[in-house]
XYZ file of C-alpha atoms in Angstrom:
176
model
C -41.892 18.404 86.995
C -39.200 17.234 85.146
C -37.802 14.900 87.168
C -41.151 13.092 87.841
C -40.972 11.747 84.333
C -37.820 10.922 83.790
C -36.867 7.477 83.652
C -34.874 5.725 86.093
C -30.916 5.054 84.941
C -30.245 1.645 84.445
C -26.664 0.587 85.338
C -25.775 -2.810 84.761
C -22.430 -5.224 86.118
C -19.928 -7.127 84.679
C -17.425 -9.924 86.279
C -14.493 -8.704 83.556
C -12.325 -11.927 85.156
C -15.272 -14.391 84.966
C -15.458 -12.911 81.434
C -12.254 -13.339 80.485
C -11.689 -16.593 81.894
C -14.522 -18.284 80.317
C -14.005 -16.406 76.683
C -12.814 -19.714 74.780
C -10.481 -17.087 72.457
C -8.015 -16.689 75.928
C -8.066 -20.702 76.245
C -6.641 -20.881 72.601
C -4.012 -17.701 73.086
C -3.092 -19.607 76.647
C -2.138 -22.734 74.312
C -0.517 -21.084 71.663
C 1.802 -19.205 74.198
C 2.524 -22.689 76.256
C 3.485 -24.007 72.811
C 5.839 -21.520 72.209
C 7.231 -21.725 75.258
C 7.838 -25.075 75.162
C 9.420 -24.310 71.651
C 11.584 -22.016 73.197
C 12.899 -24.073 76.077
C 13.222 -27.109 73.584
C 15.503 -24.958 71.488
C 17.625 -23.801 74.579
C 17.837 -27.564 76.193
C 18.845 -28.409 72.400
C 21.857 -25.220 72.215
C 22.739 -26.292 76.001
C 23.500 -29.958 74.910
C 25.563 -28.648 72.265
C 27.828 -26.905 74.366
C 27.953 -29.325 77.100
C 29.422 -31.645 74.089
C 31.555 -29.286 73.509
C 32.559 -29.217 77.275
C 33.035 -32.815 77.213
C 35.393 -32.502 74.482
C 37.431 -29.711 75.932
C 38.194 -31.902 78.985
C 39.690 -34.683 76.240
C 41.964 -31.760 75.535
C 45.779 -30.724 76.783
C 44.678 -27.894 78.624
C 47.434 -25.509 77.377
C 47.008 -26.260 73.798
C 45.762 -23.974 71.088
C 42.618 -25.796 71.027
C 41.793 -26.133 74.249
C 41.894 -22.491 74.717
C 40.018 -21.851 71.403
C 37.195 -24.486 72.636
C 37.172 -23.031 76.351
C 36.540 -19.233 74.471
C 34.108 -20.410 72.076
C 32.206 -22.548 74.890
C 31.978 -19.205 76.883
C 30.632 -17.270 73.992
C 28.452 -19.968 73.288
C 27.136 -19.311 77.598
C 27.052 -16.039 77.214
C 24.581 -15.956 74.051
C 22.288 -18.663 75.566
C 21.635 -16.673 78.452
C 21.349 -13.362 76.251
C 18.414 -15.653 73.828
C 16.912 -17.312 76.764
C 16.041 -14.010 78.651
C 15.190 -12.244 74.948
C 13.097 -14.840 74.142
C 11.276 -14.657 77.500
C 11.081 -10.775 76.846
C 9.536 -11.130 73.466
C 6.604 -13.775 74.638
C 5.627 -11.828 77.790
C 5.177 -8.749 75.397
C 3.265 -11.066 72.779
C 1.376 -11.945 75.754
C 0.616 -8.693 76.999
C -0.459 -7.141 73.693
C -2.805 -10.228 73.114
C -4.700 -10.361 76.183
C -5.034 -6.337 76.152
C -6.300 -7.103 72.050
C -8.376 -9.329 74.688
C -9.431 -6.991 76.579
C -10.585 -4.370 73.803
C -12.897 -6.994 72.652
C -14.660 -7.512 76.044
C -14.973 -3.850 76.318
C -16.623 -4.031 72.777
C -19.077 -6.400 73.883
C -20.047 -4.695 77.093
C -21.007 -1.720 74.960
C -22.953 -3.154 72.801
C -24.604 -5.312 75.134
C -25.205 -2.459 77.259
C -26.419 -0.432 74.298
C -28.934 -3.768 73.521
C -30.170 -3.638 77.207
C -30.764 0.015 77.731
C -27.970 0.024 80.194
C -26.286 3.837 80.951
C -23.659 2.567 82.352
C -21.691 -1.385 83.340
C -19.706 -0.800 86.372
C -16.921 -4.195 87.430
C -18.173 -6.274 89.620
C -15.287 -7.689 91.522
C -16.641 -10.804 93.683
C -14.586 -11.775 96.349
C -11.915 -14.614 96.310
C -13.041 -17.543 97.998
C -11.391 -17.918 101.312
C -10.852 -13.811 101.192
C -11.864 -14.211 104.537
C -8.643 -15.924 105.690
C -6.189 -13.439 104.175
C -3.576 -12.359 106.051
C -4.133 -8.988 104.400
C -7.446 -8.330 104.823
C -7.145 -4.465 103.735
C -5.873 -5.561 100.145
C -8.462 -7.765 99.494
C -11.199 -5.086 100.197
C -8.990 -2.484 98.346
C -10.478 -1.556 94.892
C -13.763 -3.220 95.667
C -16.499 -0.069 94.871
C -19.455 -2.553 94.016
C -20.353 -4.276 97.361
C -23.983 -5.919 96.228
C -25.302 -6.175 92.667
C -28.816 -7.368 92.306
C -28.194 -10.506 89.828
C -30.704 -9.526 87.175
C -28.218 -6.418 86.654
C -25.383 -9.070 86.096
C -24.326 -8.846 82.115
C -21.205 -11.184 82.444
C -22.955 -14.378 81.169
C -24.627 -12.553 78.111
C -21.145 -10.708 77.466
C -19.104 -14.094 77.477
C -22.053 -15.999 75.640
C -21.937 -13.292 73.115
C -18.437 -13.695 72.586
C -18.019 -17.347 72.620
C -20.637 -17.038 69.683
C -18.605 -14.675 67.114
C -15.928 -17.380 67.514
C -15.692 -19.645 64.628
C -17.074 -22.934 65.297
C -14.788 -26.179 65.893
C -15.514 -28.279 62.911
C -16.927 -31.845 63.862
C -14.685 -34.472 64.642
């Protein structure tokens, strides 16, 4: 008898990368990492020059002098430690990146539980569409793999009022 009343179990479906990639916040951490990137590269163009002058100096030199052989030692140093920054420096943003977008990712999951609280929803499952052109894949197997939502009715969809909700706790742009 029950089970006649109960009432049916709402379960509602999300687009997490339609989410994400419309969430303004991952536009403005995508710039700020390209900046320091370019930062990064600018300062290793910038050390590289410096040593090439360096180079161009050594050649200037008697080979078998004292200098020469001082220069030639310090320019490989100099290698050597640009390689060691460039790849520590490439190290250090793809873990700033990684910890942002999973700070990200915490605040998507936020907003699907409270929407989904709002909405009487028991549970949000990912909605996965596929690619376009899936169908053309040379591996047709990995594109299907992972995929446990096949159809969602679209008045079940929550990604619009997830990213709308998000986009609107962002502080606003003032005029220009």
């Amino acid at each position: 008898a029950e089970s006649q009343n109960a009432e049916p179990i709402k379960v509602g479906f999300l687009d997490v990368r339609k989410v994400i990639q419309d969430y303004k916040k991952r536009e403005t951490i995508e710039q700020e990492l390209k900046a320091r990137a370019e930062s990064i590269e600018k300062q290793v163009k910038d050390a590289r020059a410096k040593v090439e002058a360096k180079n161009d100096k050594l050649v200037s030199l008697n080979p078998d002098s004292d200098e020469a052989v001082q220069m030639d030692r310090e320019i490989q140093l100099d290698m050597v430690r640009l390689k060691f920054e460039g790849e520590w420096q490439a190290r250090r943003l793809e873990r700033e990146r990684n910890t942002r977008f999973a700070q990200l990712y915490s605040e998507v999951c936020y907003e699907v539980r409270l929407q989904a609280e709002r909405g009487g929803f028991a549970s949000v499952l990912v909605n996965d569409p596929l690619p376009t052109g899936w169908e053309k894949s040379s591996d047709f197997v990995a594109v299907l793999r992972g995929r446990t939502v096949l159809y969602t009715d679209p008045r079940l969809d929550i990604t619009q009022t997830v990213t709308d909700a998000l986009n609107d706790k962002l502080p606003k742009a003032p005029p220009k």
